[in-house]
Coordinates of C-alpha atoms and ligand atoms in Angstrom, one line a residue:
X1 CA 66.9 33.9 53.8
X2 CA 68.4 31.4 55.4
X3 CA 66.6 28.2 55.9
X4 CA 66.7 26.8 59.6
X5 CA 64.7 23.7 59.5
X6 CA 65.5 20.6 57.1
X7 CA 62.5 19.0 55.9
X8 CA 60.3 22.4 54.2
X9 CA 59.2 20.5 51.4
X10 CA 57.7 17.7 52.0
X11 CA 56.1 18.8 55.5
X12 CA 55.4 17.0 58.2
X13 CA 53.3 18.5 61.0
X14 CA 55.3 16.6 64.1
X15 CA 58.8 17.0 63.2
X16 CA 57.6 20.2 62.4
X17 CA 56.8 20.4 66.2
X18 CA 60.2 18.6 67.3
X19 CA 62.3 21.3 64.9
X20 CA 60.3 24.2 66.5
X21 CA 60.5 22.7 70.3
X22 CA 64.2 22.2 69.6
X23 CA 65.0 25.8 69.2
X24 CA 63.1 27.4 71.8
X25 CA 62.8 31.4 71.3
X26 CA 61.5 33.7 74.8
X27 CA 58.5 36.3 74.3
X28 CA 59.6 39.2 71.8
X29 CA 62.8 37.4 70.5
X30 CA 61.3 34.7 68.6
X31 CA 62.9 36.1 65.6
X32 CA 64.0 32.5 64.0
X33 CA 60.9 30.9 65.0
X34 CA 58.6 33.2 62.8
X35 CA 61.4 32.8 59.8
X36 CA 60.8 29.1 60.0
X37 CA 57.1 29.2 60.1
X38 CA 57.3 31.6 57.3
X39 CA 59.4 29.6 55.2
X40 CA 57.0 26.9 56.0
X41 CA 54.5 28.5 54.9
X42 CA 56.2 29.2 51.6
X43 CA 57.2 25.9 50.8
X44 CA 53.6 24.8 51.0
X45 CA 52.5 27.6 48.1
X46 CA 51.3 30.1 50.5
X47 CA 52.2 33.6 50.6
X48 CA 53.2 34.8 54.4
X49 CA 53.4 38.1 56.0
X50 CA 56.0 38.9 58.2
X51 CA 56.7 41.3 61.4
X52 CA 53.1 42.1 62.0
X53 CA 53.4 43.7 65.6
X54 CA 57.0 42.1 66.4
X55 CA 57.4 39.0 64.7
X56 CA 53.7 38.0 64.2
X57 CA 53.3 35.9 60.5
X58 CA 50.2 36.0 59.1
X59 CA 49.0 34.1 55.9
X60 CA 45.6 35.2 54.1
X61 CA 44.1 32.1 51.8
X62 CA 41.3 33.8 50.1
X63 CA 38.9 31.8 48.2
X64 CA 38.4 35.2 46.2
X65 CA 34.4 35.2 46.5
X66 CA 32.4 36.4 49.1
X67 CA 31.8 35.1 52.3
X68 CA 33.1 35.0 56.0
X69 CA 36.2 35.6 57.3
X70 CA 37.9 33.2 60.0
X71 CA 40.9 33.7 61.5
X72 CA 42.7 31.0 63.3
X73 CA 45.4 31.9 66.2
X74 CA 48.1 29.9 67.4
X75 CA 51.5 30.9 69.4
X76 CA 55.2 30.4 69.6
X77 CA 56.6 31.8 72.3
X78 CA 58.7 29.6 75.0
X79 CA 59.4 30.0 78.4
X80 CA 62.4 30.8 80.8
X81 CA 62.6 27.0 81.7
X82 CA 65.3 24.3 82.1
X83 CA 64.4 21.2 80.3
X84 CA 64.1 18.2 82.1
X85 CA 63.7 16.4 79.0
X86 CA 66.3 13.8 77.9
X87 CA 64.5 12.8 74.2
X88 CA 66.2 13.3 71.5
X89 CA 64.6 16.7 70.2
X90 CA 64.9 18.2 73.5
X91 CA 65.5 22.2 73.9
X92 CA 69.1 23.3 72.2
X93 CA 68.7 26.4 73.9
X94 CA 70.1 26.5 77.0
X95 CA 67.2 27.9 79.7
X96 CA 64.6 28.0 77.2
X97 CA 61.9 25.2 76.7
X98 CA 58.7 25.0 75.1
X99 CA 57.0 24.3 78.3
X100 CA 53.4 25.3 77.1
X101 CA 53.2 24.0 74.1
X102 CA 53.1 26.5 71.8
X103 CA 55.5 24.6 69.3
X104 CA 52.6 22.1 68.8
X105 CA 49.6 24.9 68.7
X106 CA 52.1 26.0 66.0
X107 CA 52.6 22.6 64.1
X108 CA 48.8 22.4 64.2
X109 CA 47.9 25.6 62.7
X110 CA 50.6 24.7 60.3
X111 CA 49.2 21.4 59.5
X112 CA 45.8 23.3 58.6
X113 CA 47.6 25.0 56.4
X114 CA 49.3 22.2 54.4
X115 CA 45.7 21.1 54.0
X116 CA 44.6 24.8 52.9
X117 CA 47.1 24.5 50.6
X118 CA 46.1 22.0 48.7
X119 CA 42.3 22.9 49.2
X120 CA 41.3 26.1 50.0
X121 CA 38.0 27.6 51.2
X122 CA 35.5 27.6 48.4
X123 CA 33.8 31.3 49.8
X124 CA 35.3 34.1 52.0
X125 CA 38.8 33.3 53.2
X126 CA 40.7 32.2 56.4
X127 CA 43.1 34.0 58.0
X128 CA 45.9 31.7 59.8
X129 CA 47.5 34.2 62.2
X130 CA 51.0 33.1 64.3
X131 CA 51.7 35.1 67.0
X132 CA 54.6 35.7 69.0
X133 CA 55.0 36.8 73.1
X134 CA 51.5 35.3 74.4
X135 CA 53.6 34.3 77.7
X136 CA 54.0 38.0 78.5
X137 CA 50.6 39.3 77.5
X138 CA 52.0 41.6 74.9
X139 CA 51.6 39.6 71.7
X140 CA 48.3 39.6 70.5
X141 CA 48.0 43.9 71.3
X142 CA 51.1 44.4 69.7
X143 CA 50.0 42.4 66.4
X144 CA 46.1 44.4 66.7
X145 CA 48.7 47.5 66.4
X146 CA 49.5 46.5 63.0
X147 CA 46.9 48.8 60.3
X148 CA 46.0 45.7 58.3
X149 CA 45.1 43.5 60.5
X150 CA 43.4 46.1 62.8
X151 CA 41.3 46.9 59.7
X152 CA 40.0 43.4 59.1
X153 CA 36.7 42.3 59.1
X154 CA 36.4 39.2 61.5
X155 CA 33.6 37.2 61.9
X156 CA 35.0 34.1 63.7
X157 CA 38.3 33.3 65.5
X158 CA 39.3 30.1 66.7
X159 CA 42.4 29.2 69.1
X160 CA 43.1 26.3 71.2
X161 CA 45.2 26.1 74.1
X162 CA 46.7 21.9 75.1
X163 CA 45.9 21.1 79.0
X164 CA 46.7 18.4 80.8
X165 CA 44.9 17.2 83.5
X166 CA 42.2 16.4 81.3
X167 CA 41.8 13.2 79.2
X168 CA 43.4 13.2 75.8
X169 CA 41.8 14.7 72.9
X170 CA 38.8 15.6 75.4
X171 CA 37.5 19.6 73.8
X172 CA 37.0 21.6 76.6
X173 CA 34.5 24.5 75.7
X174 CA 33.0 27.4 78.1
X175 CA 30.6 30.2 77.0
X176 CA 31.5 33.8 78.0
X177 CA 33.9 34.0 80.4
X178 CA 36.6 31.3 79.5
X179 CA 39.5 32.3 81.4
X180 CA 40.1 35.4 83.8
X181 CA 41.2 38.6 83.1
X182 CA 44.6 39.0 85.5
X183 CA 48.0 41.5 85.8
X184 CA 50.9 41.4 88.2
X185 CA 51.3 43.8 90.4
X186 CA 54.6 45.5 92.2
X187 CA 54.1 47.8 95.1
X188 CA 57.0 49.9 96.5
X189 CA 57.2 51.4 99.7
X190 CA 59.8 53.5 100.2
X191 CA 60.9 55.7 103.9
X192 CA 64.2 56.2 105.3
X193 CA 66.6 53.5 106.8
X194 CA 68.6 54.5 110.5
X195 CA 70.7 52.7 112.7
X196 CA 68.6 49.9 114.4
X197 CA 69.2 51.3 118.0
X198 CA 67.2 54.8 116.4
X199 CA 64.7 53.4 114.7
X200 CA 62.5 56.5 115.3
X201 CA 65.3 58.6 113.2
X202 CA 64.3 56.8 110.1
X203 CA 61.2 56.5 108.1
X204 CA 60.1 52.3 108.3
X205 CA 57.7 50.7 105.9
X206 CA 57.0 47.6 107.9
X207 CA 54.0 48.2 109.7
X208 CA 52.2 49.8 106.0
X209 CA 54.0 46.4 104.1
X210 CA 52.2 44.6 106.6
X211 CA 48.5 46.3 105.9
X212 CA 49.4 46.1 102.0
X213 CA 49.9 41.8 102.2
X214 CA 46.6 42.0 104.2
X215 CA 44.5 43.9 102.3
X216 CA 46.0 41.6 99.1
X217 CA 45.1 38.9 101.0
X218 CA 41.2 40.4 102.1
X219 CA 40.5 41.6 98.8
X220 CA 38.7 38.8 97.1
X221 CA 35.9 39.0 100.0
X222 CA 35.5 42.6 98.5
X223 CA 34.2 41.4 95.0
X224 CA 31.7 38.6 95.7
X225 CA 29.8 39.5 92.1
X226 CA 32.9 37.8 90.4
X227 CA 35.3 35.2 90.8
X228 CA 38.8 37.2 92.3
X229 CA 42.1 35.7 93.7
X230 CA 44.8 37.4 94.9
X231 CA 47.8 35.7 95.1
X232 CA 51.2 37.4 96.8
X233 CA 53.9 35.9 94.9
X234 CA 57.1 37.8 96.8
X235 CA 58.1 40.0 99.6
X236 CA 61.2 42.2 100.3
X237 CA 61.5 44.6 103.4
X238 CA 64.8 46.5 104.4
X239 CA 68.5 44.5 104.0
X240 CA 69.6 41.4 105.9
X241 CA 72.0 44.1 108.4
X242 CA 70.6 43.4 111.9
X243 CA 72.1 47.3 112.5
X244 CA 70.0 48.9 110.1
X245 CA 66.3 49.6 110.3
X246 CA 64.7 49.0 106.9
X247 CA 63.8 52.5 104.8
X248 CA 62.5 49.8 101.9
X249 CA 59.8 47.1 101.2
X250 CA 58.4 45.4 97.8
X251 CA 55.8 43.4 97.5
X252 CA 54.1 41.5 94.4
X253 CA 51.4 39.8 94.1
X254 CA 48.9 38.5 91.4
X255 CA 45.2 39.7 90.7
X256 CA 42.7 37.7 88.8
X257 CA 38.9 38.3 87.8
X258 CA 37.0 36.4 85.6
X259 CA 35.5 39.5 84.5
X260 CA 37.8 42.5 83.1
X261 CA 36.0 45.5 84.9
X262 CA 35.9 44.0 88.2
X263 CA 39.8 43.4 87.7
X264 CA 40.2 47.4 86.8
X265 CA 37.8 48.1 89.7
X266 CA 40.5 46.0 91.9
X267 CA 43.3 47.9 90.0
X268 CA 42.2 51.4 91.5
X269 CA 40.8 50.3 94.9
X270 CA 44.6 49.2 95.3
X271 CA 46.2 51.9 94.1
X272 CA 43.7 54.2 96.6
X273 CA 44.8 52.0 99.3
X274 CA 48.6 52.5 98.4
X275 CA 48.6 56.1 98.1
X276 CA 46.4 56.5 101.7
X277 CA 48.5 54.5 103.7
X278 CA 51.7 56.0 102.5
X279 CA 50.4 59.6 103.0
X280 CA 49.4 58.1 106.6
X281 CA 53.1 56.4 106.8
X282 CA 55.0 59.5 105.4
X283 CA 56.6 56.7 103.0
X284 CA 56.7 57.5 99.3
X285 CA 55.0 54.7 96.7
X286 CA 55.0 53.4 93.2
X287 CA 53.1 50.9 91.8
X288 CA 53.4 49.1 88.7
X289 CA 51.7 46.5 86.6
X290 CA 52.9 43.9 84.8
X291 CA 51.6 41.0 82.5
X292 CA 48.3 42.0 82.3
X293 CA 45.9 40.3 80.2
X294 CA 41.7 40.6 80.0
X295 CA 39.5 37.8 80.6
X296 CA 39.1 35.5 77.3
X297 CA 35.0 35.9 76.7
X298 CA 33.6 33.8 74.5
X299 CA 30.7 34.0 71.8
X300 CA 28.2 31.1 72.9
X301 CA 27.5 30.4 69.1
X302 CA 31.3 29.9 68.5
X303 CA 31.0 27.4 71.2
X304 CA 28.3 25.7 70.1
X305 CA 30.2 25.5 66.5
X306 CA 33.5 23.5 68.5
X307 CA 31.1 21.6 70.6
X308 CA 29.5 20.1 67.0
X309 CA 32.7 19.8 65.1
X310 CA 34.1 17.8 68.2
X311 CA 31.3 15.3 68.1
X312 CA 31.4 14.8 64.7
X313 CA 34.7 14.1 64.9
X314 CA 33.7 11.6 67.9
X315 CA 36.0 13.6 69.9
X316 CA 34.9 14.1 73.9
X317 CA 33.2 17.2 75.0
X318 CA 33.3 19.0 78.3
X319 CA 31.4 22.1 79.3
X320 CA 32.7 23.4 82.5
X321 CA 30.5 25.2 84.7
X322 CA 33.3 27.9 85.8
X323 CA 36.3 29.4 83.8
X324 CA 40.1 28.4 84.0
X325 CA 41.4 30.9 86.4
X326 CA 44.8 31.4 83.8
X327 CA 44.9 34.3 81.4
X328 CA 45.1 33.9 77.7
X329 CA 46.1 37.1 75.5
X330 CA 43.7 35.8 73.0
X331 CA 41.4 37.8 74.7
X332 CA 42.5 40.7 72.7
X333 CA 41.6 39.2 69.7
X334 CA 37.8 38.3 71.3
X335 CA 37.1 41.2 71.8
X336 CA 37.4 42.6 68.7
X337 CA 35.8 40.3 67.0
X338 CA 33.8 37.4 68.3
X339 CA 34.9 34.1 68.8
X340 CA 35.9 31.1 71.1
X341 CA 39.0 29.8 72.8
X342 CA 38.9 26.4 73.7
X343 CA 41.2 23.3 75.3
X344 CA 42.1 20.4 74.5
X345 CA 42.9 17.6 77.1
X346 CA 46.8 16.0 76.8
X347 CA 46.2 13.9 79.0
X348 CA 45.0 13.2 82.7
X349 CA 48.2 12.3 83.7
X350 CA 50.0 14.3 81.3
X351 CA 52.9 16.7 83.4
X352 CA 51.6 20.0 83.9
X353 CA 52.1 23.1 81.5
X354 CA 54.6 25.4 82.4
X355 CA 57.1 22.5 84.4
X356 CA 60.5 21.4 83.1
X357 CA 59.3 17.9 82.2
X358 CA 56.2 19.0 79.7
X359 CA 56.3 18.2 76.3
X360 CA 53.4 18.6 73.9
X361 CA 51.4 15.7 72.7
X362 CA 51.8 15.2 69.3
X363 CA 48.7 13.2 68.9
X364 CA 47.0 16.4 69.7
X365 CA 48.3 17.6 66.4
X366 CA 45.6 15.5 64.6
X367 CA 42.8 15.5 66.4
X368 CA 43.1 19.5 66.8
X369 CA 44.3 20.2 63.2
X370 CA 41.0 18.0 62.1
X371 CA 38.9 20.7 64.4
X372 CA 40.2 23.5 62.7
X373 CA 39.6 22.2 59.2
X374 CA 36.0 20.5 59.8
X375 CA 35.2 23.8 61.5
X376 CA 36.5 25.8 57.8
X377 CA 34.7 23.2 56.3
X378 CA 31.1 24.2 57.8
X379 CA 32.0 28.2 57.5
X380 CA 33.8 28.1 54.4
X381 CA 32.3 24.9 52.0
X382 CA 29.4 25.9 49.8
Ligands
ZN401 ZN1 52.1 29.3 79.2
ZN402 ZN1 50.3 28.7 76.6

């Protein structure tokens, strides 16, 4: 193997970072980005699994005498992003940036290791699980594919996601429903173009786009037991021919819930909708959904478990009252086995995650590594 990163043996959790958020890798090709964290891994003693559902890593450090299993979850993915950036470890790859900070949830999980390394959980053992493609919502499935891993008792996972807007180093924590379940949506309409001056020789899916952005629009007031938004994100009727009447119209759009079955109930009031007003229309339809990911529940005691850790550590705690209304593919992982996601703040003024001028705080690396490890401390320290 071929070693991609310089400094492997004596490790270093933020050039760690600035290595990873140099070579920025998109959902499902991070192929180098798991070799290096691998390799990483290796160089610190521990013994890495590769290609777990794509290029998920997984590394098992197992005290070898009873007790729970905790699994810790952090990501790697980029983002199809033009850095803004002008420092000197800024993205190589042109296009690509770590606009979310996955490289430093990475370095973090990375830095628990190091300390793993060196000493490990006295009972049960800790599973430090890397995963790739969380920015597409495929990642976390794709690795609960893999037979190990779907076989594994779990009693605790832990994952962290940076946010800014909040103070630095401030834990953010919310039982049950943490953030909402949500999918993309593309609805095709499809009749038959004519000339302009005939438009009643042709088969137009305006008036039936129109009804579809509508009821998009309407359909949160339909689900008042949840939180819903509907967002339309894009529109496209006929071409820009001022002879032709339009035979073809796309729209897409956005659906979120903080609960999973209200989202599904959305799911099939819209496709009913669709295929009634296209039957009324004489139009044909498809639908398709994309980027969908269920709502991140979390256990209450997990929460309680951050919320003491954090104070220990004298770090800031904030319980919010209503969930983040992103989507988090950790969800998959929560509910299989029980859990809690939780945020850290990087900083009220900190520029916003997915923009070209982000960067992940390394002093987040610390504060959130020493989480982690005082949390393994309480589960896993006789
Ligand atoms: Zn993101
Ligand atoms: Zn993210």
């Amino acid at each position: 193997m071929n070693n991609l990163f310089d400094n492997v043996c004596e490790f270093d959790a933020i050039l760690f970072r600035r290595q990873l958020h140099q070579r920025p890798e998109l959902s499902s090709f991070e192929e180098n980005t798991a070799l290096s964290i691998a390799l990483q891994l290796e160089a610190l003693g521990l013994t890495p699994s590769t290609g777990i559902g794509g290029h998920g890593v997984v590394c098992v450090i197992d005290s070898g005498l009873p007790g729970e299993t905790t699994l810790l979850r952090a990501d790697f993915d980029a983002l199809p992003i033009k850095e803004k950036n002008a420092f000197s470890y800024c993205s190589q790859h042109e296009g690509v940036m770590h606009a979310c900070g996955h490289d430093g949830h990475t370095a973090t999980l990375m830095a628990v290791a190091q300390t793993l390394s060196v000493n490990p959980p006295t009972q049960g053992r800790v599973i430090l699980l890397f995963q790739p493609a969380e920015e597409t919502g495929m990642g976390a499935a794709s690795m609960l594919n893999d037979a190990w891993l779907a076989e594994q008792r779990v009693d605790n996972v832990f994952a962290y996601h940076n946010l800014p807007g909040y103070p630095l180093h401030t834990v953010i924590v919310k039982p049950d429903a943490f953030a909402c379940a949500s999918t993309g949506v593309t609805i095709e309409l499809e009749g038959k173009t004519s000339h302009a001056a005939r438009p009643e020789n042709g088969v137009n899916p305006t008036t039936a786009m129109l009804k579809v952005i509508e009821y998009l629009q309407c359909m949160p007031t339909r689900y008042r037991e949840s939180f819903t938004l509907v967002t339309v994100v894009h529109a496209l009727l006929g071409e820009e021919a001022f002879g032709t009447a339009p035979g073809k119209a796309t729209v897409m759009a956005t659906l979120r819930s903080d609960n999973s079955s209200v989202l599904n109930s959305m799911k099939s009031d819209l496709c009913e909708m669709v295929s009634t007003l296209a039957v009324q229309d004489k139009l044909t339809s498809q639908i398709q959904w994309q980027e969908s990911f269920n709502a991140v529940i979390n256990s209450p005691k997990h929460c309680e478990l951050v919320c003491e850790q954090a104070s220990e550590l004298g770090l800031p705690v904030e319980i919010l009252s209503e969930p983040m209304r992103w989507s988090e593919d950790v969800a998959e992982f929560l509910q299989k086995w029980p859990g809690a996601l939780f945020c850290i703040g990087s900083g009220t003024e900190h520029p916003e995650l997915h923009n070209p001028d982000y960067d992940f705080p390394d002093a987040l690396i610390g504060s959130a590594s020493g989480l982690f490890l005082g949390i393994i401390r309480r589960i896993h320290h006789s």
